[in-house]
mmCIF file of C-alpha atoms and ligand atoms in Angstrom:
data_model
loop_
_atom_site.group_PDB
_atom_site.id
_atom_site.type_symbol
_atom_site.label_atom_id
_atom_site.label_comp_id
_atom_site.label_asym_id
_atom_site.label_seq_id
_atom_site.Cartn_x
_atom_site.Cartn_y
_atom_site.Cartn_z
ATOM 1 C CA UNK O 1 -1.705 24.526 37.883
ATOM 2 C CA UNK O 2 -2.494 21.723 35.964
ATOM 3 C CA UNK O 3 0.159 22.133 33.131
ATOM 4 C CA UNK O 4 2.630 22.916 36.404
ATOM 5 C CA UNK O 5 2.028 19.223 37.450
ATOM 6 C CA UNK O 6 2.393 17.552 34.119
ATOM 7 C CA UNK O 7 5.383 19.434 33.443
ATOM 8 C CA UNK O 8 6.894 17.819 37.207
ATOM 9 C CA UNK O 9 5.518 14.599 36.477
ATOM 10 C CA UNK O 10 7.997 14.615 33.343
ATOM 11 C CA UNK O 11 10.524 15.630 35.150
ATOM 12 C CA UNK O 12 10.628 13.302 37.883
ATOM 13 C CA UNK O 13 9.848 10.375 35.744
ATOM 14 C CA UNK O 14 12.482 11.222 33.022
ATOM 15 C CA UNK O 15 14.894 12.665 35.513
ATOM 16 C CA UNK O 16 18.435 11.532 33.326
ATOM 17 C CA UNK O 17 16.549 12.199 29.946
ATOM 18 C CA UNK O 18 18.723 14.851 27.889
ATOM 19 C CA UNK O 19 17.874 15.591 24.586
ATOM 20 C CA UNK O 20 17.097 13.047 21.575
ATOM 21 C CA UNK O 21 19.141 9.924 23.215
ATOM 22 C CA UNK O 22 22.917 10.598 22.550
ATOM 23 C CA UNK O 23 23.071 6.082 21.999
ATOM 24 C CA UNK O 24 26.400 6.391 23.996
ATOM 25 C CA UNK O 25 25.784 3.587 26.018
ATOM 26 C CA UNK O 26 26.972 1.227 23.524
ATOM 27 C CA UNK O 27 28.993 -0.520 26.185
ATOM 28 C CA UNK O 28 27.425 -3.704 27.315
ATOM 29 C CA UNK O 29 26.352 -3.266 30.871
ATOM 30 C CA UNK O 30 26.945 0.654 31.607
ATOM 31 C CA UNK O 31 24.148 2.109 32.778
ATOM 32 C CA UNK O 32 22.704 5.276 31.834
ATOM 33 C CA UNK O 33 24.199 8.228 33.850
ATOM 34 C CA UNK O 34 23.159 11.947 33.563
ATOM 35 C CA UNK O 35 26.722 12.702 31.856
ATOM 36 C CA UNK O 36 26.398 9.785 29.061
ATOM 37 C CA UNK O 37 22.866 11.501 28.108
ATOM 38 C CA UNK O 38 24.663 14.838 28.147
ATOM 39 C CA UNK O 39 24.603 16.362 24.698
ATOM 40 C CA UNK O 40 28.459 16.329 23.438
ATOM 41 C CA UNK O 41 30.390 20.154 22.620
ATOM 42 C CA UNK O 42 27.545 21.814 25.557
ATOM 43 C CA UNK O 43 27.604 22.920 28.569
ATOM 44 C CA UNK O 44 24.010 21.399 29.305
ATOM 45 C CA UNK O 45 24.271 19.629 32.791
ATOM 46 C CA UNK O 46 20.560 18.935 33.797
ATOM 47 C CA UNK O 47 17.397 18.350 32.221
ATOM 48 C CA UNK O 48 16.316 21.830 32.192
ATOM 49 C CA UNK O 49 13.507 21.377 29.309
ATOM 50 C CA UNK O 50 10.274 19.442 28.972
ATOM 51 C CA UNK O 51 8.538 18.622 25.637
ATOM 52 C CA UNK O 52 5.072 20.360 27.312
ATOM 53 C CA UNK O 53 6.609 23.422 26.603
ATOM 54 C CA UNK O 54 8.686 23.137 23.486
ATOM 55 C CA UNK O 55 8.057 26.393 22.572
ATOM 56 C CA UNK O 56 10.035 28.424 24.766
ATOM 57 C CA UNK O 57 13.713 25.883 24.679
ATOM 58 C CA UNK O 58 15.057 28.984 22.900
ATOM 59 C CA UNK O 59 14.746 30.766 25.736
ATOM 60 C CA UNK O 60 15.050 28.923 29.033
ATOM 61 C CA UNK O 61 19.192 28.036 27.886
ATOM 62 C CA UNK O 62 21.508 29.852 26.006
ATOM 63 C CA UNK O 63 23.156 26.983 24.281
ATOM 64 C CA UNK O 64 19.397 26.166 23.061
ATOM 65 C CA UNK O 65 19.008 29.558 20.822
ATOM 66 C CA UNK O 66 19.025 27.406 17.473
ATOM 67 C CA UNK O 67 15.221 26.004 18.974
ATOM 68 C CA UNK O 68 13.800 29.612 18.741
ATOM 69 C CA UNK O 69 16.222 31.392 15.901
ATOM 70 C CA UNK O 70 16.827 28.132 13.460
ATOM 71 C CA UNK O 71 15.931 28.143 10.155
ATOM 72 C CA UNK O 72 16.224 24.353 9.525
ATOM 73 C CA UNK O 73 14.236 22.942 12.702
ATOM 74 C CA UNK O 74 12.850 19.614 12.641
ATOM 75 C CA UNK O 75 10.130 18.381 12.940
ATOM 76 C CA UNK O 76 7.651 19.686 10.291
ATOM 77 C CA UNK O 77 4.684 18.895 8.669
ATOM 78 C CA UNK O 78 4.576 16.754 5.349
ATOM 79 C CA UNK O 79 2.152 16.078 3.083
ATOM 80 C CA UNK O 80 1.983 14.270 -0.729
ATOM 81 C CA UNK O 81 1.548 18.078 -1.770
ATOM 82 C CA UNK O 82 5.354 18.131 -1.951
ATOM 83 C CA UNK O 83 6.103 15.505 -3.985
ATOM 84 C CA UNK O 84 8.355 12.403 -2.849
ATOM 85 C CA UNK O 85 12.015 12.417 -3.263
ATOM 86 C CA UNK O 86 13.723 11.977 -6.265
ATOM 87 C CA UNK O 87 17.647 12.586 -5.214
ATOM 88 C CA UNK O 88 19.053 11.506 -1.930
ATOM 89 C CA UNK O 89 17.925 8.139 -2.460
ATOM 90 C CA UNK O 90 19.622 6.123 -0.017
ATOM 91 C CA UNK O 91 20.918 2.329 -0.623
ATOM 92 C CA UNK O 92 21.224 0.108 2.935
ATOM 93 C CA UNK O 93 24.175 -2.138 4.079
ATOM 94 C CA UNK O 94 22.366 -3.075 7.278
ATOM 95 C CA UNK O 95 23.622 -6.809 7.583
ATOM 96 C CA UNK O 96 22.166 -9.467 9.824
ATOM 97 C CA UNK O 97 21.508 -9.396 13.517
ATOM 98 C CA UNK O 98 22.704 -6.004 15.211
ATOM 99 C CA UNK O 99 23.886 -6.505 19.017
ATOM 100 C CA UNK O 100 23.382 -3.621 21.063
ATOM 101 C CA UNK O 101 21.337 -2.669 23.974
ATOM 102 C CA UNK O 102 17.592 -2.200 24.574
ATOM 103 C CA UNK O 103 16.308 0.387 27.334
ATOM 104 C CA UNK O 104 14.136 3.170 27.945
ATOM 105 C CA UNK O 105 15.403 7.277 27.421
ATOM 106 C CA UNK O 106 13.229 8.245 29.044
ATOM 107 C CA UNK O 107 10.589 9.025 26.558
ATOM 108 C CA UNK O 108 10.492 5.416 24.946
ATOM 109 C CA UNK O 109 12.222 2.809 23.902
ATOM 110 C CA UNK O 110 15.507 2.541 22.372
ATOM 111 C CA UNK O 111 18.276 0.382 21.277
ATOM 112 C CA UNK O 112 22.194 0.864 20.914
ATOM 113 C CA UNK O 113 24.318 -0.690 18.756
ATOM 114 C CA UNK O 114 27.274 -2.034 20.578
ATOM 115 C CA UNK O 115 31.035 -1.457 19.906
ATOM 116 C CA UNK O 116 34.348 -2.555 20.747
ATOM 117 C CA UNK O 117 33.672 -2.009 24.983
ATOM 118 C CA UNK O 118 37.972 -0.918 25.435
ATOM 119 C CA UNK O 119 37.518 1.482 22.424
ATOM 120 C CA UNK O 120 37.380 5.335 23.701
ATOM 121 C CA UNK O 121 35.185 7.292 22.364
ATOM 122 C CA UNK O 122 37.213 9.115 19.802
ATOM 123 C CA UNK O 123 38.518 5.602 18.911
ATOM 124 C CA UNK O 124 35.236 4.082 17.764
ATOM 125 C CA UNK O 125 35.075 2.354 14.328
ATOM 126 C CA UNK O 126 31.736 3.692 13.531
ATOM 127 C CA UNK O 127 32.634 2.203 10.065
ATOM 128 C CA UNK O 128 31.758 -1.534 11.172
ATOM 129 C CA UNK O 129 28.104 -0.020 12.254
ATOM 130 C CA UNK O 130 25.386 -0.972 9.891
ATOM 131 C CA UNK O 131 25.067 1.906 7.509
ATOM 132 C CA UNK O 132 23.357 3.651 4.028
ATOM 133 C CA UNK O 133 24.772 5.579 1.473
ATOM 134 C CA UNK O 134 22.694 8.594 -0.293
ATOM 135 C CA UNK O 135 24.949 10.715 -2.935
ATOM 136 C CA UNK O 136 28.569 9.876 -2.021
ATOM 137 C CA UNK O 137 28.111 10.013 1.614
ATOM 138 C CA UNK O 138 28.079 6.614 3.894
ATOM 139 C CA UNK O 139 26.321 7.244 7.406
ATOM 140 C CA UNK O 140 26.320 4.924 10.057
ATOM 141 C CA UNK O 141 23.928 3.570 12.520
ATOM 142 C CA UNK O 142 23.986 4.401 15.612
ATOM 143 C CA UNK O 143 20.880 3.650 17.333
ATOM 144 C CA UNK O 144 17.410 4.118 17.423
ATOM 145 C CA UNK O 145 14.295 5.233 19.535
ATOM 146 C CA UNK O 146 10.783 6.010 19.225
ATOM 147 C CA UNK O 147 8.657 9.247 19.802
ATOM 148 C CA UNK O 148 5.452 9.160 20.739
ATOM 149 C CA UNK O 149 2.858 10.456 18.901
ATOM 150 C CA UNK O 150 5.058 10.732 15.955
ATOM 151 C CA UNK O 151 7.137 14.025 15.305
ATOM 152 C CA UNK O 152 6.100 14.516 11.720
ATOM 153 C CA UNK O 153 2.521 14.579 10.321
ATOM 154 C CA UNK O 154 1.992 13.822 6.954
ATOM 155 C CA UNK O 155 -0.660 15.383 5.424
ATOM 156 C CA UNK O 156 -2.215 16.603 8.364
ATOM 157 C CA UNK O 157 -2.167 13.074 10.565
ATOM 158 C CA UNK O 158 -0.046 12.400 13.215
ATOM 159 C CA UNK O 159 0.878 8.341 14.019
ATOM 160 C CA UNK O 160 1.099 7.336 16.797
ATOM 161 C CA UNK O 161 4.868 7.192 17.175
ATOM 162 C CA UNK O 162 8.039 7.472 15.312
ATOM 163 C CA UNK O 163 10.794 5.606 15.584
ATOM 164 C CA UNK O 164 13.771 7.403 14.680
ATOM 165 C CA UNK O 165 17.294 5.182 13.530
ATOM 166 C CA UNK O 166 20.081 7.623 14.440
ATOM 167 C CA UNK O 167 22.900 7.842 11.940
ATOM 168 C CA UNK O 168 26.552 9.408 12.296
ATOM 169 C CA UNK O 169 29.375 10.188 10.011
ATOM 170 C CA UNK O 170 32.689 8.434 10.249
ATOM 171 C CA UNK O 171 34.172 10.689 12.780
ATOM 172 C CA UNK O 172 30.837 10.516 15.071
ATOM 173 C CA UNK O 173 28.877 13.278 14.125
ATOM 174 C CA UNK O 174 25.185 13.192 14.055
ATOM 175 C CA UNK O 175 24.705 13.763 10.414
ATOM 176 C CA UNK O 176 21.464 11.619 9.100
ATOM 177 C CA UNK O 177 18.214 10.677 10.461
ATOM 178 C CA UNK O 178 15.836 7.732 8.999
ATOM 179 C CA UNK O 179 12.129 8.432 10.651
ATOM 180 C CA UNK O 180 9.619 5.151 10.571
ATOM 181 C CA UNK O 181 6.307 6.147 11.597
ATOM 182 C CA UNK O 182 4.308 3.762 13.718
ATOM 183 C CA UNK O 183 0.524 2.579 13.849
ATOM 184 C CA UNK O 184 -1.688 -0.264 15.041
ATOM 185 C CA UNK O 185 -2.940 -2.723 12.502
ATOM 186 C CA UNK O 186 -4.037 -6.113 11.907
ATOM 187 C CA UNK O 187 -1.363 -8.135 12.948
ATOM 188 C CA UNK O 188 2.022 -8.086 14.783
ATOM 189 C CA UNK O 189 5.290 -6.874 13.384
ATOM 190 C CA UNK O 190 8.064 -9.131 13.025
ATOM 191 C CA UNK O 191 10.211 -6.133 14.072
ATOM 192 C CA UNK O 192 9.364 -5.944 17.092
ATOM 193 C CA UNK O 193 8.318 -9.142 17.982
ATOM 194 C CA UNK O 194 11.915 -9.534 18.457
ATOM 195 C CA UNK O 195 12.814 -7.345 21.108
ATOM 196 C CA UNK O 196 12.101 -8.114 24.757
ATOM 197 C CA UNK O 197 9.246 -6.823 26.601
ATOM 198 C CA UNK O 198 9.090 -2.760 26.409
ATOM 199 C CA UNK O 199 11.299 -1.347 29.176
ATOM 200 C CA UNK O 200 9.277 1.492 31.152
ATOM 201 C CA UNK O 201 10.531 5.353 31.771
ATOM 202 C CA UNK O 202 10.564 3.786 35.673
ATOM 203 C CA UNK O 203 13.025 1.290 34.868
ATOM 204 C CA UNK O 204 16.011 3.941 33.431
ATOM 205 C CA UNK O 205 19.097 2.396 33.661
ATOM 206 C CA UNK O 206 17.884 -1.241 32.919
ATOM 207 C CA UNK O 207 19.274 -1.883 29.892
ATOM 208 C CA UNK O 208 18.952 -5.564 28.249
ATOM 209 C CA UNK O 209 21.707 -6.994 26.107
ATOM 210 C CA UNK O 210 19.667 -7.302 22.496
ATOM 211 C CA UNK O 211 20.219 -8.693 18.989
ATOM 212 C CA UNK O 212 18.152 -7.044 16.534
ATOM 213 C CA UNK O 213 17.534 -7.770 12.932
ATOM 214 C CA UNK O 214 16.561 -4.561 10.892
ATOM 215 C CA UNK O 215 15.668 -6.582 8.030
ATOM 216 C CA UNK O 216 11.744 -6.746 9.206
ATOM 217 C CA UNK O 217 12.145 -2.873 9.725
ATOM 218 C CA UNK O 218 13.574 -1.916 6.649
ATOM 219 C CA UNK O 219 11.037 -4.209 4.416
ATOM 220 C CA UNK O 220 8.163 -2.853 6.023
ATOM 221 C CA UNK O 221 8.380 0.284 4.816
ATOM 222 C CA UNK O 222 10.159 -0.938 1.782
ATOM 223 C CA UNK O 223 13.631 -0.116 2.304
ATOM 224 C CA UNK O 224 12.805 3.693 1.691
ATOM 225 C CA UNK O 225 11.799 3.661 -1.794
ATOM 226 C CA UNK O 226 9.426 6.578 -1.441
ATOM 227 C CA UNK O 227 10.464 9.107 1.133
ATOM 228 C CA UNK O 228 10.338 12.610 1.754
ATOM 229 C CA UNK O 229 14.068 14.073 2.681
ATOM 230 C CA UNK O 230 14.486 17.332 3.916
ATOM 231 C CA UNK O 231 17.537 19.605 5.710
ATOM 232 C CA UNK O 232 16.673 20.046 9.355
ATOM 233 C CA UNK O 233 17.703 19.454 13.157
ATOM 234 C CA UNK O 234 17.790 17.564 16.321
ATOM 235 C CA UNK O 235 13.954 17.764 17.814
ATOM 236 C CA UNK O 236 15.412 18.487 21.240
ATOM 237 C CA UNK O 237 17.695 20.944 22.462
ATOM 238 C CA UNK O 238 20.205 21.771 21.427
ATOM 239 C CA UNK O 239 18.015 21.624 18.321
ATOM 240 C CA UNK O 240 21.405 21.134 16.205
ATOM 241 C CA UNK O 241 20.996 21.795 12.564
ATOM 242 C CA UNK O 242 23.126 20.131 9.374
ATOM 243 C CA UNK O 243 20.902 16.973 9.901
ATOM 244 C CA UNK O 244 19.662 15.160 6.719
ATOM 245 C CA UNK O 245 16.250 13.851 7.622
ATOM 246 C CA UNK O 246 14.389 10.738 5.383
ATOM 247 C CA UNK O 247 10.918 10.276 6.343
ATOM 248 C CA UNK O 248 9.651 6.700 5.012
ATOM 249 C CA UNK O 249 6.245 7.355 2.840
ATOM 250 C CA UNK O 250 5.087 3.780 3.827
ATOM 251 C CA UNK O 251 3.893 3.059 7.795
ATOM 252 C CA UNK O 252 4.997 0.420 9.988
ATOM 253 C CA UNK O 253 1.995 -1.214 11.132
ATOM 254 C CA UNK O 254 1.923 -2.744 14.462
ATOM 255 C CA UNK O 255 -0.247 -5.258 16.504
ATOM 256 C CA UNK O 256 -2.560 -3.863 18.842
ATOM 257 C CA UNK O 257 -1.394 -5.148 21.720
ATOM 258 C CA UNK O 258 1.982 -4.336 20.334
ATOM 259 C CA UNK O 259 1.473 -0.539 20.125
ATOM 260 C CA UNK O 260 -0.302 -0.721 23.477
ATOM 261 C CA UNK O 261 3.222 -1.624 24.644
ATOM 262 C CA UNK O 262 5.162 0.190 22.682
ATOM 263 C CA UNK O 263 2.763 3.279 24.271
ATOM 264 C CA UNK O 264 2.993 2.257 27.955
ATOM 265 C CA UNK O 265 6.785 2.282 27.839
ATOM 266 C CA UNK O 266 6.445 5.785 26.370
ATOM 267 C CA UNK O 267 5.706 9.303 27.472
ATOM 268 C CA UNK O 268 4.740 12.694 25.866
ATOM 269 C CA UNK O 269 8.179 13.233 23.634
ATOM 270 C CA UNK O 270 6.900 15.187 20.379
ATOM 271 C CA UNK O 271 8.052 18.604 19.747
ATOM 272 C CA UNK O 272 5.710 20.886 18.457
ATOM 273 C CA UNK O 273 5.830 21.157 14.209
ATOM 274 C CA UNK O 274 8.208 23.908 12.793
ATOM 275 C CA UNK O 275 7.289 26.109 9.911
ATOM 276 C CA UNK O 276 8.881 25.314 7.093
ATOM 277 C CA UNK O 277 11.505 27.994 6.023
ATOM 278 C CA UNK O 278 14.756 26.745 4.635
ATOM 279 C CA UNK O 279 14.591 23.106 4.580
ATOM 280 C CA UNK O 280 14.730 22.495 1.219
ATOM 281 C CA UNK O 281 12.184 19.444 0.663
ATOM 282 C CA UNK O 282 13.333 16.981 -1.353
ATOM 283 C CA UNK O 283 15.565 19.216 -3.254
HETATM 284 C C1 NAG W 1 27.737 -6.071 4.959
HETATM 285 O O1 NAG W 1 28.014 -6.978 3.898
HETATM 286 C C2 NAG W 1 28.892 -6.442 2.916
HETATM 287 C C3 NAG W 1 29.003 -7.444 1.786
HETATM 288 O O2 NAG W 1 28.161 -8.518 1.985
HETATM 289 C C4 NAG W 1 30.247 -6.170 3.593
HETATM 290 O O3 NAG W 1 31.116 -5.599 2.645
HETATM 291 C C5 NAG W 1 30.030 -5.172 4.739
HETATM 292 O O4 NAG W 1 31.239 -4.964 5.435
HETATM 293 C C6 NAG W 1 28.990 -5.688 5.718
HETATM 294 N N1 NAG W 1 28.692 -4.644 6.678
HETATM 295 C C7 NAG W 1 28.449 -4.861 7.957
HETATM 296 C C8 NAG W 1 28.101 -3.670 8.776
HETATM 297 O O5 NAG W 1 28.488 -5.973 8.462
HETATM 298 C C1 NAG W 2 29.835 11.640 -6.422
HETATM 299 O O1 NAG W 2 31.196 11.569 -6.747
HETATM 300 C C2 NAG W 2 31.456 11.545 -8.136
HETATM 301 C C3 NAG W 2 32.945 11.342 -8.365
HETATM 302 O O2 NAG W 2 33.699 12.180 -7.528
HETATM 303 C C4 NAG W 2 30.933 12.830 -8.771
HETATM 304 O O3 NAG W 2 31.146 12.812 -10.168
HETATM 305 C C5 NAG W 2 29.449 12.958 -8.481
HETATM 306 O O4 NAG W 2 28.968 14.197 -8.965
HETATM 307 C C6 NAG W 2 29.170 12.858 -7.004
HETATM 308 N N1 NAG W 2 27.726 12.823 -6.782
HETATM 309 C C7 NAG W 2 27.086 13.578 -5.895
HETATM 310 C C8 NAG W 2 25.615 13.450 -5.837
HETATM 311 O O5 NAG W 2 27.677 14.355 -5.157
HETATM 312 C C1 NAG W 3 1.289 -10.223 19.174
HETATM 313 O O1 NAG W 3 2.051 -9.516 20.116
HETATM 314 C C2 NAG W 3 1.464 -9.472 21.405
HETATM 315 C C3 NAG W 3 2.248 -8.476 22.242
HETATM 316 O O2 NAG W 3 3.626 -8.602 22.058
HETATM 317 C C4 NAG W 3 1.445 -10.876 21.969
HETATM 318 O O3 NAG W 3 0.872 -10.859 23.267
HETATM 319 C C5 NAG W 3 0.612 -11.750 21.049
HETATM 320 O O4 NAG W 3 0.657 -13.084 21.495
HETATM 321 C C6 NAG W 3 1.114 -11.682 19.632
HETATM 322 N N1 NAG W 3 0.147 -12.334 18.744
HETATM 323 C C7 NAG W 3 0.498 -13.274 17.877
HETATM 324 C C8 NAG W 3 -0.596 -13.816 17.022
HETATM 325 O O5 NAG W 3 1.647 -13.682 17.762
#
């Protein structure tokens, strides 16, 4: 009875949340709609999963089989016990302040860079994003938003979120995934200081106009130079695999009262850890 109610509290608060945000509202002033959030290439037309019961996507959807059969599902646990990476080592062109769009998913908050607003979607120069290069591949940004607690535990701890900068190839394609985990410490981050006050799961569809500078992002957990990188998937259904995942060693500390924020715009939105079968750590 009790897990029946949580599970309808999600729902009805997060009633347009889909999956990991899709970041297609890159359009200034287009509000979130249940078909922007709608996972592209499936047939998923309702939110018809809740993280309370992450166990059992792979069976309450057909197009969501890859969350129970995978063998490359995110998130898992890390620890130092596998090493850091040595190849995949990624080099940033994130330039200067971003524009894009700050709102809530539904789980958290999140932010969108924006694009050329006539450009259709297949027309996007996801080129001009801010972007990294590991090997001879160039990824580009396409958003970000946060988790909370954190997806990944390192060494048996869990943060207390994650904030997850979504990256796609040139044609569009979800392709790379640079996680940031979050805690409280001693004094504010400059990251975040910049944004405007959290936006709450009750405000969907507010979304503010934003600039953001990664810079403060990126040096706090030292532009990636120790990370663990692994082969894995989406954390929500459809649980897509072929995503490279880089999990920064250092933490993002945040002020108290920042995290307290951060944590009241947020709800429940960690899937449960995945054993680890053919992800390939840092190989
Ligand atoms: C970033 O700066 C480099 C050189 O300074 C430039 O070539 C590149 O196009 C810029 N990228 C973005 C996303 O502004
Ligand atoms: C990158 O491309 C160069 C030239 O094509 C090639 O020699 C090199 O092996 C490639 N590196 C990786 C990591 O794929
Ligand atoms: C730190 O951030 C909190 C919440 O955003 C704010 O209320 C507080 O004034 C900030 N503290 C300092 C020292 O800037």
């Amino acid at each position: 009875m009790l897990f029946q109610s949580i599970f309808l509290a999600a729902a009805t608060l997060a009633p347009t949340a889909l999956s990991c945000p899709q970041h297609t509202n890159a359009k200034r002033n287009v509000h979130l709609t249940t078909r922007q959030q709608v996972p592209p290439g499936t047939n998923v037309t309702q939110n018809d999963w809740a993280y309370e019961a992450s166990f059992n996507w792979g069976k309450i959807n057909p197009d969501y089989e890859l969350c129970q059969t995978g063998t490359q599902q995110s998130p898992i646990a890390l620890s130092l016990g596998n090493g850091l990476a040595l190849n995949h080592v990624p080099t940033f062109k994130y330039n200067g302040s971003i524009a894009g769009n700050f709102y809530n998913w539904g789980y958290g908050p999140a932010f969108t860079v924006a694009h050329d607003e006539k450009a259709a979607e297949e027309d996007i120069d996801w080129t001009s994003h801010p972007s990294f290069t590991y090997d001879n591949e160039t990824v580009y940004l396409k958003g970000w938003h946060i988790h909370a607690p954190a997806d990944h535990s390192v060494g048996g701890d869990r943060s207390k979120a994650e904030l997850h900068l979504v990256h796609v190839d040139a044609e569009g394609h979800e392709a790379a995934v640079m996680a940031i985990r979050l805690d409280p410490g001693n004094s504010n981050s400059t990251f975040f200081e910049q944004l405007p006050a959290m936006i709450g799961y009750t405000e969907m569809g507010v979304e503010e106009p934003t600039t953001v500078d990664f810079a403060p992002l990126l040096e706090s957990v030292l532009y990636f130079n120790e990370f663990w990188t692994y082969q894995g998937s989406l954390t929500s259904p459809p649980c897509t695999e072929g995503i490279r995942w880089f999990v920064a060693r250092q933490i993002l500390f945040t002020g108290v009262d920042q995290m307290r924020a951060i944590l009241g715009a947020s709800t429940y939105s960690a899937r449960a850890e995945q054993e680890v079968w053919q992800h390939r750590i840092n190989e």
